[in-house]
Amino acid sequence: MSSLLEVRDLTVMYRGRGRRKDKVALEGVSVSLNEGETLGLVGESGSGKSTLGNTVLGLVRPERGRIGFDGNDIAGLTGAARRKLSTQIQAVFQDPYTSFNPHRTIEQSMGETLANSPPMSRRETRARVLAMLERVGLDSTALSKFPAQFSGGQRQRISIARALLPEPRLVVCDESVSALDLSVQAQILNLLLELQRERGVAYLFITHDLSVVRHMSTRIAVLEHGKLIEQGDAAGVTDEPSQPYTRRLISASLSADAELQRDRRSTRRAMTLLAADATGDRSKLADEVLRTLEHQAVTEVFAQLVPQSRALALPLSRGLAGVADVDGVTALRAAVLELAPRTAEAMTPAAMLTFVQEARARKCSALFSRGQSGMLYGLIRDLAVAIETGDRARALELVGSFDEPLEPSPHPNGARAGEHTIESQA
Amino acid sequence: MSAVIEGAAIKEQSRRAAERGAGFLPRLVRQPIVVACSLVLLVIVLACVFAQWVSPYEPLEQDLQNTAAGPSASHLLGTDQLGRDILSRMLHGGQVTLLGIVQAVAVCAVIGLFLGLTAGTLGGWVETVAMRLCDLLLAVPGLVMLLVILGIYGNNEAAAMITLGVIMAPTLARVVYSATIAVREELYVASARVAGLTSFQIMRRHILAGVTGPALTQISIVAAVACIAEAGIGFLGLGVAPPAPSWGNLVTDAQNVMPISAWMLVPTGGIIAVVTLSLTLLGNGIRDAYMGRSSGSSKAFSWRALAVKVSQAESPAGGGAAPQGQEPILSVKGMTVGLPRGSSEVTIVDDVSFHVAPGEAVAIVGESGCGKSVTISGVLRVLPMGAHVTAASISFKGTELTSLSEREMNAYRGTGIGFISQEPISSLNPAFTVGHQLEEAVRLHRGVGKGQARQIARELMARVRLPEPEAVAKKYPHELSGGMAQRIAIARALAGEPELLIADEPTTALDVSVQCEILDLLRDLREQTGMALILVTHDWGVVAEACDRALVMYAGQVVESADVQSIIAHPAHPYTRALLQSSSVGIAPRQLLPVIAGTVPAPGYWPHGCRFASRCELAEDACRTGPIPMVTLEESSAARCIRTDVDELVRT
């Protein structure tokens, strides 16, 4: 399928005035979106995600680059040619309170998007507006009301109705649900999904909320400081991000899973401790970081929708097939961290990564020299099984007992890691 | 600090107020003073326009029997020194004056609107040229120019008034310009452009509508000024030549007869005063209607209603789980908060009870309009005017807060109980550096000298892990990022060494990575100082990350209270469960999310029985018959639901 929207090397500058310098908002960004699909744009504030949306909408003029829409370059189109596109490209903005003129009725505001559609009678316009309003769950009494008479969720429904009125092929949703409460947000997301299924409209879905973007998108593009960091299909980007920035973004987004939060927190804490402690026993602290990271990796994998032990399978089979050497054991332990690519080592700064790797190598060679590498294989095999069967408790117990033969006494630092040792002994 | 909390509540209130009546005209017409002024002006204008028919005498007709007489049956407003009827002269003179006003206003409006609108909408060099032209016109001394024009054209009223219009145009242009650029940035103008409207259509439909209010207000002032200016010109004898009347000439005549009869000054001066006053009040009315202000139940502004009323309820209303073990640092029993709405009062928070143990982090979770923020405002007693807090007990470290006076209460705000808000940047004063504000807070709460305050402020900044505290201290709030500003806000809250910190959505406005850092900071601070935390949020992720226990609020009530782990894993109340399920976590991508149908009932429209019943799948008749009590489920958890037994089945 050819792309509906094809953005190539888009560069946008905001011209400074007076003493303010020019600011590069987007630099050489290329993304594409197919008909009837959703491209999620994520990034933190100032990443240029809204600028990209506004450039597609023609509200911002690009400096360089091409915006292909249905095969035609629409970058920098102005006047009548651009206005003609309004029947094809529409938008739903963030703030349901300011996206309507408070002095105009809903019928007047909604009718606007039909300005460039083939002329029709007043009655026909009203019928279309009403049909669309009814589709989003409002009735004819809404027509003569003013925006102030609706709640935030209702206004966002009206925004969606207004955008879809001329039957566009692309709708830019710029933080369309960010200002809404959770339950209202769910209603609006459902509405957007249903309308997409019914009408085959494509969405350019801009948000800072990773869980929302993952839920809505078929493809995801990640932006940082105006540059495209990563782009790919939604599951790939969120479950196996390739770029450190994406991983950081994902690991920083909070989940309602209290246990996962606790594990992420203890990892962060152990790492801060390691980073701050210049004199103390570094190897002990590095062990602690390794332990918390592994523990977190296993919790992370269970927090994913479909837990996968794929990462474990390859080194396991390799190790079982060949001779068990130190490298094989080390690879196996490294594979545990690979379970949770959303955090894993990308969270650790380079210096820390060295410490963690050293810790891993040290522990593995200790295991190997005691001839206990077979035990580690066994544990990891059990872990893979536990993950496949979704047995969270068992998996956590297994990962907690990795170093038990090596360190029978509870770990001196960090009560939590200690707890696990005790639990698994019991 | 108080301003911030108040701001949040007032914003909500004014939104509600706006919802009641939309539309500029209805709001305008609803103001009695606007109606009265318009009627007065209409009567005067009509009487002047139809002076030939209405006035009892000709303007120059003399009644030499009655010179300089007071009001009588034949001369309603008396006569002047030549025995001419004052009323008739005023009506005829009004034609001259009103025409002058119309000329000045028309010229001013045309030039002002044109310059302002084009500069505002087109921008670029047009903007620069137009606004520089305005500056130039403003620099010309108006009075001198007026006198020069009158000197050149000799008693030419029209020339004078047109000049006046030109002189006043730049002020209007500036008002229109600033209103235009404010509207230009509005999202609905972007929407209109996306909708494919032409610039002209956008100007006509959206920008003009946004500009009308401020422009009309300014124009009414221009008219009032023109009225006085015309009278002034007439008074100086530079307007229409006597004996033809104008309001200004009449005042001159009145001044001349003052030794014989002072009466004449009353009607002649009075008409100018009445017209000017009416125009000004009309302008005020237009501004109020435009801003969406309700024209006032006078009650809301009476001094007695200003203070927040606090009263202690008789018996402790049951509910929240009783604190066990250690003495709670904050214990709220049966608190109800009412806010004034029109002439009555509406309950926003209804019989809320909770406690916070020392060092504990309690989350108050719920959607907007459920009363989370008002609950903490009620505890801190920082509520909008006329609010009413009733509670069996609000005790902080054993002190009963409800029995404290406003002054005594102040000693606890900031010192015993710290507060941080959602908008860190707007909670700081933009006029002072953040270092200064922090030092000020330290001096206020710790009573130390300048030097010591400075040192403590630097320590606080180090504690909230601000990089380069010295450099940051010299910055103004707008120069900081959201995360840095929130750290400053936390440092300021710590200045009073509070034992309880109340945070209202502290991370909602921040990026995810910054959110994480702030929550980590709050946790570390709690561990270092043993400070307790109340965190208001709608985000379950924040709850799971930062809190030990959670209270879920719905429609002004606490509906569930339990420790965070169990409330997330096993929510007991159907609302909690539905709220948790609404997040897309755990749902296959691009599949429909389970939703709660309907919306939260607004305060004042709460049903008698369970407030969630209309949206609840488990609701049965018993749920709707009467108020539902909090049901204790386990030792530390309770839910306001009588069907938790069924919930067990649903859960498993």
mmCIF file of C-alpha atoms in Angstrom, chain B residues 298-548:
data_model
loop_
_atom_site.group_PDB
_atom_site.id
_atom_site.type_symbol
_atom_site.label_atom_id
_atom_site.label_comp_id
_atom_site.label_asym_id
_atom_site.label_seq_id
_atom_site.Cartn_x
_atom_site.Cartn_y
_atom_site.Cartn_z
ATOM 1 C CA SER B 298 -24.273 41.689 45.840
ATOM 2 C CA LYS B 299 -24.111 38.994 48.476
ATOM 3 C CA ALA B 300 -20.919 37.513 47.118
ATOM 4 C CA PHE B 301 -19.164 40.802 47.665
ATOM 5 C CA SER B 302 -20.508 41.755 51.031
ATOM 6 C CA TRP B 303 -17.833 41.957 53.665
ATOM 7 C CA ARG B 304 -19.490 39.508 55.978
ATOM 8 C CA ALA B 305 -19.395 36.820 53.316
ATOM 9 C CA LEU B 306 -15.695 37.279 52.685
ATOM 10 C CA ALA B 307 -14.319 35.090 55.423
ATOM 11 C CA VAL B 308 -14.422 31.327 55.263
ATOM 12 C CA LYS B 309 -16.891 30.089 57.845
ATOM 13 C CA VAL B 310 -15.714 27.200 59.944
ATOM 14 C CA SER B 311 -17.975 25.394 62.317
ATOM 15 C CA GLN B 312 -17.638 22.303 64.397
ATOM 16 C CA ALA B 313 -20.260 19.638 63.931
ATOM 17 C CA GLU B 314 -21.803 18.075 67.014
ATOM 18 C CA SER B 315 -21.059 14.406 66.773
ATOM 19 C CA PRO B 316 -18.304 12.777 64.820
ATOM 20 C CA ALA B 317 -19.915 11.296 61.752
ATOM 21 C CA GLY B 318 -18.741 7.765 61.246
ATOM 22 C CA GLY B 319 -16.962 6.612 58.146
ATOM 23 C CA GLY B 320 -13.249 6.461 57.584
ATOM 24 C CA ALA B 321 -11.290 3.649 59.057
ATOM 25 C CA ALA B 322 -10.210 4.505 62.558
ATOM 26 C CA PRO B 323 -6.501 5.129 62.948
ATOM 27 C CA GLN B 324 -4.687 2.353 64.670
ATOM 28 C CA GLY B 325 -1.483 2.233 66.548
ATOM 29 C CA GLN B 326 0.326 5.516 66.407
ATOM 30 C CA GLU B 327 -1.376 8.864 66.796
ATOM 31 C CA PRO B 328 -2.144 10.317 63.343
ATOM 32 C CA ILE B 329 -0.515 13.583 62.380
ATOM 33 C CA LEU B 330 -3.654 14.748 60.635
ATOM 34 C CA SER B 331 -7.078 13.450 61.403
ATOM 35 C CA VAL B 332 -10.146 14.705 59.588
ATOM 36 C CA LYS B 333 -13.553 13.610 60.774
ATOM 37 C CA GLY B 334 -16.784 14.318 58.953
ATOM 38 C CA MET B 335 -15.627 17.352 57.002
ATOM 39 C CA THR B 336 -18.147 18.994 54.689
ATOM 40 C CA VAL B 337 -17.259 21.944 52.496
ATOM 41 C CA GLY B 338 -19.878 24.149 50.878
ATOM 42 C CA LEU B 339 -19.288 26.900 48.345
ATOM 43 C CA PRO B 340 -21.713 29.728 47.640
ATOM 44 C CA ARG B 341 -23.586 29.479 44.376
ATOM 45 C CA GLY B 342 -25.897 32.370 43.696
ATOM 46 C CA SER B 343 -27.938 32.914 46.795
ATOM 47 C CA SER B 344 -27.642 29.361 48.108
ATOM 48 C CA GLU B 345 -24.787 27.091 49.025
ATOM 49 C CA VAL B 346 -23.736 23.926 47.264
ATOM 50 C CA THR B 347 -21.887 21.072 48.933
ATOM 51 C CA ILE B 348 -18.640 20.188 47.193
ATOM 52 C CA VAL B 349 -17.130 17.839 49.749
ATOM 53 C CA ASP B 350 -19.520 15.717 51.733
ATOM 54 C CA ASP B 351 -18.673 14.171 55.085
ATOM 55 C CA VAL B 352 -15.081 13.219 54.367
ATOM 56 C CA SER B 353 -13.033 11.466 57.030
ATOM 57 C CA PHE B 354 -9.440 10.368 56.802
ATOM 58 C CA HIS B 355 -6.226 10.350 58.725
ATOM 59 C CA VAL B 356 -2.551 10.519 57.910
ATOM 60 C CA ALA B 357 0.012 8.800 60.115
ATOM 61 C CA PRO B 358 3.418 10.393 60.655
ATOM 62 C CA GLY B 359 5.658 9.645 57.700
ATOM 63 C CA GLU B 360 2.842 8.122 55.701
ATOM 64 C CA ALA B 361 2.077 8.999 52.085
ATOM 65 C CA VAL B 362 -1.629 9.128 51.337
ATOM 66 C CA ALA B 363 -3.007 9.598 47.844
ATOM 67 C CA ILE B 364 -6.345 11.243 47.170
ATOM 68 C CA VAL B 365 -7.420 9.880 43.809
ATOM 69 C CA GLY B 366 -10.358 10.776 41.631
ATOM 70 C CA GLU B 367 -11.518 12.546 38.532
ATOM 71 C CA SER B 368 -11.994 16.270 38.236
ATOM 72 C CA GLY B 369 -15.073 17.540 39.981
ATOM 73 C CA CYS B 370 -14.946 14.873 42.670
ATOM 74 C CA GLY B 371 -13.755 17.263 45.359
ATOM 75 C CA LYS B 372 -10.108 16.226 45.775
ATOM 76 C CA SER B 373 -8.651 19.715 45.718
ATOM 77 C CA VAL B 374 -11.441 21.233 47.764
ATOM 78 C CA THR B 375 -10.830 18.596 50.427
ATOM 79 C CA ILE B 376 -7.271 19.764 50.988
ATOM 80 C CA SER B 377 -8.317 23.403 50.653
ATOM 81 C CA GLY B 378 -10.824 22.706 53.385
ATOM 82 C CA VAL B 379 -8.127 21.316 55.658
ATOM 83 C CA LEU B 380 -5.875 24.305 54.995
ATOM 84 C CA ARG B 381 -8.866 26.639 55.083
ATOM 85 C CA VAL B 382 -7.870 28.404 51.919
ATOM 86 C CA LEU B 383 -11.157 28.542 50.088
ATOM 87 C CA PRO B 384 -12.934 31.082 47.933
ATOM 88 C CA MET B 385 -15.004 33.794 49.531
ATOM 89 C CA GLY B 386 -18.090 32.654 51.342
ATOM 90 C CA ALA B 387 -17.034 29.013 51.605
ATOM 91 C CA HIS B 388 -18.280 27.061 54.581
ATOM 92 C CA VAL B 389 -16.341 24.254 56.256
ATOM 93 C CA THR B 390 -18.115 22.043 58.774
ATOM 94 C CA ALA B 391 -16.283 19.249 60.512
ATOM 95 C CA ALA B 392 -16.577 17.158 63.632
ATOM 96 C CA SER B 393 -12.845 17.477 63.929
ATOM 97 C CA ILE B 394 -9.827 18.467 61.899
ATOM 98 C CA SER B 395 -6.923 17.829 64.140
ATOM 99 C CA PHE B 396 -3.294 18.369 63.281
ATOM 100 C CA LYS B 397 -0.837 16.936 65.806
ATOM 101 C CA GLY B 398 -3.548 17.065 68.450
ATOM 102 C CA THR B 399 -4.530 20.687 67.771
ATOM 103 C CA GLU B 400 -8.126 21.190 66.755
ATOM 104 C CA LEU B 401 -7.908 23.322 63.609
ATOM 105 C CA THR B 402 -11.627 24.059 63.460
ATOM 106 C CA SER B 403 -11.479 26.023 66.701
ATOM 107 C CA LEU B 404 -8.603 28.239 65.536
ATOM 108 C CA SER B 405 -9.093 31.789 64.369
ATOM 109 C CA GLU B 406 -7.892 32.830 60.933
ATOM 110 C CA ARG B 407 -4.767 34.355 62.479
ATOM 111 C CA GLU B 408 -3.943 31.254 64.518
ATOM 112 C CA MET B 409 -4.570 29.089 61.484
ATOM 113 C CA ASN B 410 -1.988 31.071 59.558
ATOM 114 C CA ALA B 411 0.694 29.859 61.929
ATOM 115 C CA TYR B 412 0.101 26.306 60.714
ATOM 116 C CA ARG B 413 0.008 26.987 56.992
ATOM 117 C CA GLY B 414 3.481 26.685 55.591
ATOM 118 C CA THR B 415 5.072 25.964 58.950
ATOM 119 C CA GLY B 416 3.346 22.810 60.113
ATOM 120 C CA ILE B 417 1.743 21.952 56.801
ATOM 121 C CA GLY B 418 3.562 22.662 53.531
ATOM 122 C CA PHE B 419 1.873 22.921 50.168
ATOM 123 C CA ILE B 420 2.952 22.533 46.554
ATOM 124 C CA SER B 421 0.728 23.019 43.573
ATOM 125 C CA GLN B 422 0.283 21.726 40.067
ATOM 126 C CA GLU B 423 1.611 24.808 38.289
ATOM 127 C CA PRO B 424 5.048 25.417 39.758
ATOM 128 C CA ILE B 425 5.843 28.427 37.620
ATOM 129 C CA SER B 426 2.629 30.303 38.269
ATOM 130 C CA SER B 427 2.865 29.560 41.991
ATOM 131 C CA LEU B 428 6.014 31.690 42.103
ATOM 132 C CA ASN B 429 5.913 35.474 41.903
ATOM 133 C CA PRO B 430 7.267 36.516 38.490
ATOM 134 C CA ALA B 431 8.546 39.844 39.839
ATOM 135 C CA PHE B 432 11.206 38.411 42.162
ATOM 136 C CA THR B 433 14.113 36.019 41.738
ATOM 137 C CA VAL B 434 13.480 32.531 43.046
ATOM 138 C CA GLY B 435 16.333 32.909 45.529
ATOM 139 C CA HIS B 436 14.667 35.976 46.994
ATOM 140 C CA GLN B 437 11.336 34.192 47.312
ATOM 141 C CA LEU B 438 12.933 31.239 48.976
ATOM 142 C CA GLU B 439 14.777 33.443 51.472
ATOM 143 C CA GLU B 440 11.580 35.301 52.187
ATOM 144 C CA ALA B 441 9.835 32.018 53.011
ATOM 145 C CA VAL B 442 12.728 30.968 55.260
ATOM 146 C CA ARG B 443 12.665 34.283 57.130
ATOM 147 C CA LEU B 444 8.923 34.117 57.545
ATOM 148 C CA HIS B 445 8.812 30.571 58.858
ATOM 149 C CA ARG B 446 12.022 30.399 60.846
ATOM 150 C CA GLY B 447 12.320 33.980 62.049
ATOM 151 C CA VAL B 448 15.989 34.259 61.151
ATOM 152 C CA GLY B 449 18.032 37.181 59.834
ATOM 153 C CA LYS B 450 18.917 37.879 56.224
ATOM 154 C CA GLY B 451 22.322 36.247 56.178
ATOM 155 C CA GLN B 452 21.156 33.089 57.856
ATOM 156 C CA ALA B 453 18.072 32.907 55.661
ATOM 157 C CA ARG B 454 20.308 33.055 52.638
ATOM 158 C CA GLN B 455 22.363 30.188 53.912
ATOM 159 C CA ILE B 456 19.330 28.065 54.779
ATOM 160 C CA ALA B 457 17.859 28.815 51.351
ATOM 161 C CA ARG B 458 21.018 27.495 49.695
ATOM 162 C CA GLU B 459 20.863 24.369 51.851
ATOM 163 C CA LEU B 460 17.249 23.833 50.851
ATOM 164 C CA MET B 461 18.145 24.192 47.197
ATOM 165 C CA ALA B 462 20.845 21.598 47.643
ATOM 166 C CA ARG B 463 18.371 19.310 49.343
ATOM 167 C CA VAL B 464 15.979 19.422 46.413
ATOM 168 C CA ARG B 465 19.006 18.600 44.208
ATOM 169 C CA LEU B 466 19.037 21.732 42.132
ATOM 170 C CA PRO B 467 22.207 21.899 40.109
ATOM 171 C CA GLU B 468 24.183 25.137 40.612
ATOM 172 C CA PRO B 469 21.999 26.624 43.339
ATOM 173 C CA GLU B 470 23.822 29.970 43.197
ATOM 174 C CA ALA B 471 23.027 30.459 39.530
ATOM 175 C CA VAL B 472 19.442 29.261 39.869
ATOM 176 C CA ALA B 473 18.799 31.569 42.828
ATOM 177 C CA LYS B 474 19.433 34.593 40.620
ATOM 178 C CA LYS B 475 16.860 33.532 38.044
ATOM 179 C CA TYR B 476 13.251 34.608 37.650
ATOM 180 C CA PRO B 477 10.519 31.956 37.614
ATOM 181 C CA HIS B 478 9.887 32.229 33.860
ATOM 182 C CA GLU B 479 13.538 31.395 33.195
ATOM 183 C CA LEU B 480 13.189 27.984 34.842
ATOM 184 C CA SER B 481 11.979 24.742 33.361
ATOM 185 C CA GLY B 482 8.895 23.148 34.900
ATOM 186 C CA GLY B 483 10.966 20.592 36.779
ATOM 187 C CA MET B 484 13.330 23.192 38.249
ATOM 188 C CA ALA B 485 10.418 25.435 39.242
ATOM 189 C CA GLN B 486 8.745 22.499 40.982
ATOM 190 C CA ARG B 487 11.960 21.838 42.897
ATOM 191 C CA ILE B 488 12.008 25.470 43.998
ATOM 192 C CA ALA B 489 8.381 25.166 45.043
ATOM 193 C CA ILE B 490 9.254 22.072 47.083
ATOM 194 C CA ALA B 491 12.236 23.855 48.639
ATOM 195 C CA ARG B 492 9.932 26.714 49.589
ATOM 196 C CA ALA B 493 7.443 24.303 51.121
ATOM 197 C CA LEU B 494 10.297 22.770 53.122
ATOM 198 C CA ALA B 495 11.318 26.182 54.459
ATOM 199 C CA GLY B 496 8.843 25.837 57.303
ATOM 200 C CA GLU B 497 10.104 22.341 58.113
ATOM 201 C CA PRO B 498 6.603 20.956 57.708
ATOM 202 C CA GLU B 499 5.612 17.649 59.200
ATOM 203 C CA LEU B 500 2.947 17.249 56.568
ATOM 204 C CA LEU B 501 3.354 18.160 52.922
ATOM 205 C CA ILE B 502 0.283 18.515 50.757
ATOM 206 C CA ALA B 503 0.944 18.219 47.033
ATOM 207 C CA ASP B 504 -1.851 18.952 44.573
ATOM 208 C CA GLU B 505 -1.083 17.164 41.299
ATOM 209 C CA PRO B 506 2.620 18.048 41.651
ATOM 210 C CA THR B 507 3.747 16.294 38.474
ATOM 211 C CA THR B 508 0.777 16.558 36.128
ATOM 212 C CA ALA B 509 2.300 19.423 34.158
ATOM 213 C CA LEU B 510 5.733 17.820 33.862
ATOM 214 C CA ASP B 511 7.391 15.502 31.359
ATOM 215 C CA VAL B 512 7.575 11.828 32.302
ATOM 216 C CA SER B 513 11.276 11.748 33.087
ATOM 217 C CA VAL B 514 11.009 14.896 35.198
ATOM 218 C CA GLN B 515 7.943 13.467 36.914
ATOM 219 C CA CYS B 516 10.010 10.471 37.934
ATOM 220 C CA GLU B 517 12.753 12.671 39.404
ATOM 221 C CA ILE B 518 10.280 14.788 41.388
ATOM 222 C CA LEU B 519 8.555 11.721 42.838
ATOM 223 C CA ASP B 520 11.925 10.226 43.775
ATOM 224 C CA LEU B 521 12.830 13.498 45.448
ATOM 225 C CA LEU B 522 9.595 13.544 47.442
ATOM 226 C CA ARG B 523 10.203 9.994 48.573
ATOM 227 C CA ASP B 524 13.787 10.709 49.641
ATOM 228 C CA LEU B 525 12.731 13.836 51.512
ATOM 229 C CA ARG B 526 10.119 11.820 53.318
ATOM 230 C CA GLU B 527 12.649 9.232 54.340
ATOM 231 C CA GLN B 528 15.112 11.878 55.519
ATOM 232 C CA THR B 529 12.682 13.975 57.535
ATOM 233 C CA GLY B 530 9.862 11.604 58.408
ATOM 234 C CA MET B 531 7.468 14.052 56.785
ATOM 235 C CA ALA B 532 3.990 12.811 55.907
ATOM 236 C CA LEU B 533 2.561 13.431 52.459
ATOM 237 C CA ILE B 534 -0.893 13.932 51.019
ATOM 238 C CA LEU B 535 -0.760 13.673 47.269
ATOM 239 C CA VAL B 536 -3.744 14.639 45.158
ATOM 240 C CA THR B 537 -3.669 13.001 41.755
ATOM 241 C CA HIS B 538 -5.726 11.348 39.043
ATOM 242 C CA ASP B 539 -2.845 9.184 37.848
ATOM 243 C CA TRP B 540 -2.691 5.617 39.166
ATOM 244 C CA GLY B 541 0.950 5.436 38.132
ATOM 245 C CA VAL B 542 1.797 8.275 40.515
ATOM 246 C CA VAL B 543 -0.227 6.599 43.237
ATOM 247 C CA ALA B 544 1.612 3.318 42.793
ATOM 248 C CA GLU B 545 4.955 5.070 42.672
ATOM 249 C CA ALA B 546 4.695 7.523 45.523
ATOM 250 C CA CYS B 547 2.086 6.478 48.054
ATOM 251 C CA ASP B 548 1.387 3.962 50.790
#
